[in-house]
Amino acid sequence: MWIIVLVAFFILSFVLSGIVSFALDPVGSTLNFLRVASFMLAGLTGGVMFLFGAPFDLVGWTFVVSATVWVLLLFIPNPRLRY
């Protein structure tokens, strides 16, 4: 059952991140989308699944992986920004 919930949170986080990244930058870039998606995925799965009593291993690993992806994406320079 928790796998279904996890997949639903993956889908929800990507839909929400698409809306947020489009609102922030209508021209958009894949990098911004991935940053927002991994950040939302870490928050949604880590917080909500913990509140609903998901097994800690599943919540912990999902949070760690998505938060790690988010941190790694922060180090990729955005080609649209000129410094």
mmCIF file of N, CA and C in Angstrom:
data_model
loop_
_atom_site.group_PDB
_atom_site.id
_atom_site.type_symbol
_atom_site.label_atom_id
_atom_site.label_comp_id
_atom_site.label_asym_id
_atom_site.label_seq_id
_atom_site.Cartn_x
_atom_site.Cartn_y
_atom_site.Cartn_z
ATOM 1 N N MET A 1 0.814 -1.196 0.000
ATOM 2 C CA MET A 1 0.000 0.000 0.000
ATOM 3 C C MET A 1 0.862 1.267 0.000
ATOM 4 N N TRP A 2 1.981 1.217 0.712
ATOM 5 C CA TRP A 2 2.821 2.415 0.796
ATOM 6 C C TRP A 2 3.492 2.740 -0.522
ATOM 7 N N ILE A 3 3.671 1.724 -1.349
ATOM 8 C CA ILE A 3 4.241 1.980 -2.669
ATOM 9 C C ILE A 3 3.264 2.813 -3.499
ATOM 10 N N ILE A 4 1.969 2.522 -3.401
ATOM 11 C CA ILE A 4 0.952 3.307 -4.118
ATOM 12 C C ILE A 4 0.945 4.740 -3.619
ATOM 13 N N VAL A 5 1.036 4.918 -2.307
ATOM 14 C CA VAL A 5 1.080 6.269 -1.737
ATOM 15 C C VAL A 5 2.330 6.999 -2.194
ATOM 16 N N LEU A 6 3.449 6.314 -2.229
ATOM 17 C CA LEU A 6 4.700 6.922 -2.665
ATOM 18 C C LEU A 6 4.627 7.350 -4.136
ATOM 19 N N VAL A 7 4.068 6.507 -4.978
ATOM 20 C CA VAL A 7 3.905 6.856 -6.396
ATOM 21 C C VAL A 7 2.966 8.046 -6.549
ATOM 22 N N ALA A 8 1.897 8.083 -5.745
ATOM 23 C CA ALA A 8 0.977 9.221 -5.793
ATOM 24 C C ALA A 8 1.683 10.510 -5.393
ATOM 25 N N PHE A 9 2.559 10.463 -4.401
ATOM 26 C CA PHE A 9 3.301 11.656 -4.007
ATOM 27 C C PHE A 9 4.319 12.063 -5.067
ATOM 28 N N PHE A 10 4.908 11.099 -5.756
ATOM 29 C CA PHE A 10 5.795 11.426 -6.872
ATOM 30 C C PHE A 10 5.030 12.212 -7.938
ATOM 31 N N ILE A 11 3.859 11.697 -8.311
ATOM 32 C CA ILE A 11 3.058 12.357 -9.341
ATOM 33 C C ILE A 11 2.610 13.727 -8.874
ATOM 34 N N LEU A 12 2.127 13.822 -7.634
ATOM 35 C CA LEU A 12 1.670 15.097 -7.089
ATOM 36 C C LEU A 12 2.803 16.110 -7.035
ATOM 37 N N SER A 13 3.972 15.678 -6.627
ATOM 38 C CA SER A 13 5.085 16.620 -6.524
ATOM 39 C C SER A 13 5.514 17.125 -7.891
ATOM 40 N N PHE A 14 5.476 16.269 -8.915
ATOM 41 C CA PHE A 14 5.861 16.735 -10.244
ATOM 42 C C PHE A 14 4.809 17.660 -10.846
ATOM 43 N N VAL A 15 3.531 17.405 -10.562
ATOM 44 C CA VAL A 15 2.481 18.313 -11.041
ATOM 45 C C VAL A 15 2.615 19.670 -10.351
ATOM 46 N N LEU A 16 2.768 19.661 -9.040
ATOM 47 C CA LEU A 16 2.910 20.924 -8.311
ATOM 48 C C LEU A 16 4.180 21.665 -8.715
ATOM 49 N N SER A 17 5.251 20.937 -8.927
ATOM 50 C CA SER A 17 6.501 21.602 -9.304
ATOM 51 C C SER A 17 6.405 22.191 -10.704
ATOM 52 N N GLY A 18 5.662 21.556 -11.579
ATOM 53 C CA GLY A 18 5.447 22.132 -12.897
ATOM 54 C C GLY A 18 4.682 23.443 -12.811
ATOM 55 N N ILE A 19 3.658 23.489 -11.947
ATOM 56 C CA ILE A 19 2.886 24.716 -11.754
ATOM 57 C C ILE A 19 3.758 25.805 -11.145
ATOM 58 N N VAL A 20 4.520 25.452 -10.114
ATOM 59 C CA VAL A 20 5.357 26.451 -9.436
ATOM 60 C C VAL A 20 6.461 26.960 -10.354
ATOM 61 N N SER A 21 7.139 26.060 -11.059
ATOM 62 C CA SER A 21 8.231 26.507 -11.923
ATOM 63 C C SER A 21 7.709 27.335 -13.090
ATOM 64 N N PHE A 22 6.511 27.044 -13.577
ATOM 65 C CA PHE A 22 5.930 27.869 -14.639
ATOM 66 C C PHE A 22 5.542 29.240 -14.105
ATOM 67 N N ALA A 23 5.045 29.289 -12.863
ATOM 68 C CA ALA A 23 4.681 30.576 -12.270
ATOM 69 C C ALA A 23 5.922 31.432 -12.014
ATOM 70 N N LEU A 24 7.020 30.791 -11.619
ATOM 71 C CA LEU A 24 8.245 31.545 -11.365
ATOM 72 C C LEU A 24 8.906 32.022 -12.650
ATOM 73 N N ASP A 25 8.876 31.183 -13.666
ATOM 74 C CA ASP A 25 9.562 31.507 -14.919
ATOM 75 C C ASP A 25 8.770 30.908 -16.076
ATOM 76 N N PRO A 26 7.875 31.703 -16.706
ATOM 77 C CA PRO A 26 7.020 31.141 -17.761
ATOM 78 C C PRO A 26 7.792 30.549 -18.936
ATOM 79 N N VAL A 27 8.965 31.104 -19.236
ATOM 80 C CA VAL A 27 9.761 30.511 -20.305
ATOM 81 C C VAL A 27 10.248 29.141 -19.861
ATOM 82 N N GLY A 28 10.636 29.062 -18.602
ATOM 83 C CA GLY A 28 10.938 27.791 -17.964
ATOM 84 C C GLY A 28 12.241 27.152 -18.397
ATOM 85 N N SER A 29 12.733 26.336 -17.527
ATOM 86 C CA SER A 29 13.887 25.519 -17.849
ATOM 87 C C SER A 29 13.750 24.209 -17.101
ATOM 88 N N THR A 30 14.313 23.181 -17.672
ATOM 89 C CA THR A 30 14.232 21.857 -17.055
ATOM 90 C C THR A 30 14.929 21.839 -15.703
ATOM 91 N N LEU A 31 16.002 22.601 -15.582
ATOM 92 C CA LEU A 31 16.748 22.621 -14.331
ATOM 93 C C LEU A 31 15.912 23.190 -13.192
ATOM 94 N N ASN A 32 15.203 24.285 -13.439
ATOM 95 C CA ASN A 32 14.336 24.839 -12.400
ATOM 96 C C ASN A 32 13.237 23.855 -12.021
ATOM 97 N N PHE A 33 12.676 23.182 -13.023
ATOM 98 C CA PHE A 33 11.636 22.191 -12.757
ATOM 99 C C PHE A 33 12.162 21.071 -11.871
ATOM 100 N N LEU A 34 13.356 20.573 -12.172
ATOM 101 C CA LEU A 34 13.916 19.486 -11.374
ATOM 102 C C LEU A 34 14.244 19.937 -9.955
ATOM 103 N N ARG A 35 14.717 21.181 -9.803
ATOM 104 C CA ARG A 35 15.006 21.687 -8.467
ATOM 105 C C ARG A 35 13.734 21.765 -7.633
ATOM 106 N N VAL A 36 12.687 22.329 -8.212
ATOM 107 C CA VAL A 36 11.427 22.459 -7.480
ATOM 108 C C VAL A 36 10.834 21.083 -7.206
ATOM 109 N N ALA A 37 10.905 20.186 -8.181
ATOM 110 C CA ALA A 37 10.328 18.855 -8.018
ATOM 111 C C ALA A 37 11.014 18.074 -6.906
ATOM 112 N N SER A 38 12.331 18.088 -6.872
ATOM 113 C CA SER A 38 13.026 17.322 -5.841
ATOM 114 C C SER A 38 12.814 17.931 -4.465
ATOM 115 N N PHE A 39 12.724 19.263 -4.389
ATOM 116 C CA PHE A 39 12.468 19.916 -3.105
ATOM 117 C C PHE A 39 11.063 19.565 -2.604
ATOM 118 N N MET A 40 10.069 19.646 -3.483
ATOM 119 C CA MET A 40 8.700 19.309 -3.084
ATOM 120 C C MET A 40 8.573 17.837 -2.744
ATOM 121 N N LEU A 41 9.255 16.997 -3.480
ATOM 122 C CA LEU A 41 9.193 15.562 -3.201
ATOM 123 C C LEU A 41 9.770 15.247 -1.829
ATOM 124 N N ALA A 42 10.854 15.914 -1.486
ATOM 125 C CA ALA A 42 11.435 15.697 -0.162
ATOM 126 C C ALA A 42 10.463 16.144 0.927
ATOM 127 N N GLY A 43 9.848 17.295 0.737
ATOM 128 C CA GLY A 43 8.925 17.791 1.748
ATOM 129 C C GLY A 43 7.649 16.980 1.844
ATOM 130 N N LEU A 44 7.056 16.672 0.703
ATOM 131 C CA LEU A 44 5.788 15.943 0.707
ATOM 132 C C LEU A 44 5.942 14.534 1.254
ATOM 133 N N THR A 45 6.901 13.799 0.725
ATOM 134 C CA THR A 45 7.030 12.410 1.165
ATOM 135 C C THR A 45 7.546 12.319 2.590
ATOM 136 N N GLY A 46 8.544 13.135 2.890
ATOM 137 C CA GLY A 46 9.098 13.071 4.243
ATOM 138 C C GLY A 46 8.111 13.501 5.307
ATOM 139 N N GLY A 47 7.398 14.597 5.059
ATOM 140 C CA GLY A 47 6.485 15.120 6.075
ATOM 141 C C GLY A 47 5.164 14.385 6.158
ATOM 142 N N VAL A 48 4.466 14.291 5.044
ATOM 143 C CA VAL A 48 3.111 13.748 5.058
ATOM 144 C C VAL A 48 3.111 12.249 5.332
ATOM 145 N N MET A 49 4.023 11.519 4.714
ATOM 146 C CA MET A 49 4.035 10.072 4.946
ATOM 147 C C MET A 49 4.430 9.755 6.382
ATOM 148 N N PHE A 50 5.274 10.579 6.985
ATOM 149 C CA PHE A 50 5.626 10.366 8.390
ATOM 150 C C PHE A 50 4.404 10.594 9.278
ATOM 151 N N LEU A 51 3.605 11.605 8.956
ATOM 152 C CA LEU A 51 2.398 11.881 9.736
ATOM 153 C C LEU A 51 1.381 10.751 9.628
ATOM 154 N N PHE A 52 1.300 10.109 8.490
ATOM 155 C CA PHE A 52 0.342 9.028 8.301
ATOM 156 C C PHE A 52 0.886 7.671 8.712
ATOM 157 N N GLY A 53 2.075 7.650 9.271
ATOM 158 C CA GLY A 53 2.601 6.412 9.852
ATOM 159 C C GLY A 53 3.218 5.439 8.872
ATOM 160 N N ALA A 54 3.818 5.948 7.831
ATOM 161 C CA ALA A 54 4.513 5.050 6.906
ATOM 162 C C ALA A 54 5.744 4.472 7.605
ATOM 163 N N PRO A 55 6.206 3.327 7.146
ATOM 164 C CA PRO A 55 7.426 2.763 7.734
ATOM 165 C C PRO A 55 8.583 3.754 7.640
ATOM 166 N N PHE A 56 9.329 3.875 8.703
ATOM 167 C CA PHE A 56 10.364 4.908 8.755
ATOM 168 C C PHE A 56 11.436 4.693 7.703
ATOM 169 N N ASP A 57 11.740 3.445 7.377
ATOM 170 C CA ASP A 57 12.753 3.182 6.346
ATOM 171 C C ASP A 57 12.348 3.800 5.014
ATOM 172 N N LEU A 58 11.081 3.617 4.636
ATOM 173 C CA LEU A 58 10.597 4.146 3.363
ATOM 174 C C LEU A 58 10.616 5.665 3.353
ATOM 175 N N VAL A 59 10.131 6.263 4.432
ATOM 176 C CA VAL A 59 10.108 7.725 4.522
ATOM 177 C C VAL A 59 11.524 8.273 4.546
ATOM 178 N N GLY A 60 12.369 7.673 5.351
ATOM 179 C CA GLY A 60 13.737 8.158 5.491
ATOM 180 C C GLY A 60 14.514 8.097 4.191
ATOM 181 N N TRP A 61 14.454 6.960 3.506
ATOM 182 C CA TRP A 61 15.217 6.833 2.270
ATOM 183 C C TRP A 61 14.667 7.721 1.168
ATOM 184 N N THR A 62 13.345 7.867 1.099
ATOM 185 C CA THR A 62 12.766 8.758 0.091
ATOM 186 C C THR A 62 13.193 10.189 0.340
ATOM 187 N N PHE A 63 13.173 10.605 1.596
ATOM 188 C CA PHE A 63 13.576 11.962 1.937
ATOM 189 C C PHE A 63 15.059 12.181 1.644
ATOM 190 N N VAL A 64 15.883 11.220 2.031
ATOM 191 C CA VAL A 64 17.335 11.363 1.834
ATOM 192 C C VAL A 64 17.684 11.433 0.350
ATOM 193 N N VAL A 65 17.083 10.568 -0.454
ATOM 194 C CA VAL A 65 17.396 10.558 -1.885
ATOM 195 C C VAL A 65 16.933 11.848 -2.557
ATOM 196 N N SER A 66 15.693 12.274 -2.280
ATOM 197 C CA SER A 66 15.193 13.478 -2.948
ATOM 198 C C SER A 66 15.899 14.730 -2.448
ATOM 199 N N ALA A 67 16.239 14.785 -1.169
ATOM 200 C CA ALA A 67 16.982 15.938 -0.662
ATOM 201 C C ALA A 67 18.396 15.969 -1.235
ATOM 202 N N THR A 68 19.019 14.813 -1.413
ATOM 203 C CA THR A 68 20.350 14.758 -2.009
ATOM 204 C C THR A 68 20.313 15.225 -3.459
ATOM 205 N N VAL A 69 19.303 14.789 -4.204
ATOM 206 C CA VAL A 69 19.163 15.243 -5.590
ATOM 207 C C VAL A 69 18.990 16.751 -5.629
ATOM 208 N N TRP A 70 18.182 17.292 -4.712
ATOM 209 C CA TRP A 70 17.955 18.733 -4.674
ATOM 210 C C TRP A 70 19.259 19.485 -4.418
ATOM 211 N N VAL A 71 20.051 19.017 -3.463
ATOM 212 C CA VAL A 71 21.317 19.683 -3.151
ATOM 213 C C VAL A 71 22.278 19.596 -4.340
ATOM 214 N N LEU A 72 22.341 18.444 -4.991
ATOM 215 C CA LEU A 72 23.220 18.305 -6.151
ATOM 216 C C LEU A 72 22.783 19.215 -7.297
ATOM 217 N N LEU A 73 21.476 19.385 -7.475
ATOM 218 C CA LEU A 73 20.985 20.249 -8.542
ATOM 219 C C LEU A 73 21.300 21.713 -8.280
ATOM 220 N N LEU A 74 21.488 22.078 -7.026
ATOM 221 C CA LEU A 74 21.833 23.462 -6.722
ATOM 222 C C LEU A 74 23.210 23.838 -7.257
ATOM 223 N N PHE A 75 24.083 22.840 -7.427
ATOM 224 C CA PHE A 75 25.439 23.109 -7.891
ATOM 225 C C PHE A 75 25.556 23.174 -9.418
ATOM 226 N N ILE A 76 24.477 22.819 -10.120
ATOM 227 C CA ILE A 76 24.491 22.922 -11.573
ATOM 228 C C ILE A 76 24.139 24.354 -11.946
ATOM 229 N N PRO A 77 24.994 25.045 -12.672
ATOM 230 C CA PRO A 77 24.685 26.440 -13.022
ATOM 231 C C PRO A 77 23.532 26.516 -14.009
ATOM 232 N N ASN A 78 22.714 27.524 -13.842
ATOM 233 C CA ASN A 78 21.598 27.751 -14.755
ATOM 234 C C ASN A 78 22.137 28.468 -15.994
ATOM 235 N N PRO A 79 22.026 27.875 -17.170
ATOM 236 C CA PRO A 79 22.612 28.499 -18.354
ATOM 237 C C PRO A 79 21.903 29.795 -18.769
ATOM 238 N N ARG A 80 20.697 30.016 -18.273
ATOM 239 C CA ARG A 80 19.961 31.220 -18.645
ATOM 240 C C ARG A 80 20.378 32.428 -17.830
ATOM 241 N N LEU A 81 21.055 32.194 -16.711
ATOM 242 C CA LEU A 81 21.491 33.319 -15.885
ATOM 243 C C LEU A 81 22.881 33.772 -16.315
ATOM 244 N N ARG A 82 23.050 35.045 -16.461
ATOM 245 C CA ARG A 82 24.358 35.589 -16.819
ATOM 246 C C ARG A 82 24.926 36.307 -15.606
ATOM 247 N N TYR A 83 26.121 35.914 -15.204
ATOM 248 C CA TYR A 83 26.729 36.531 -14.023
ATOM 249 C C TYR A 83 27.677 37.623 -14.435
#
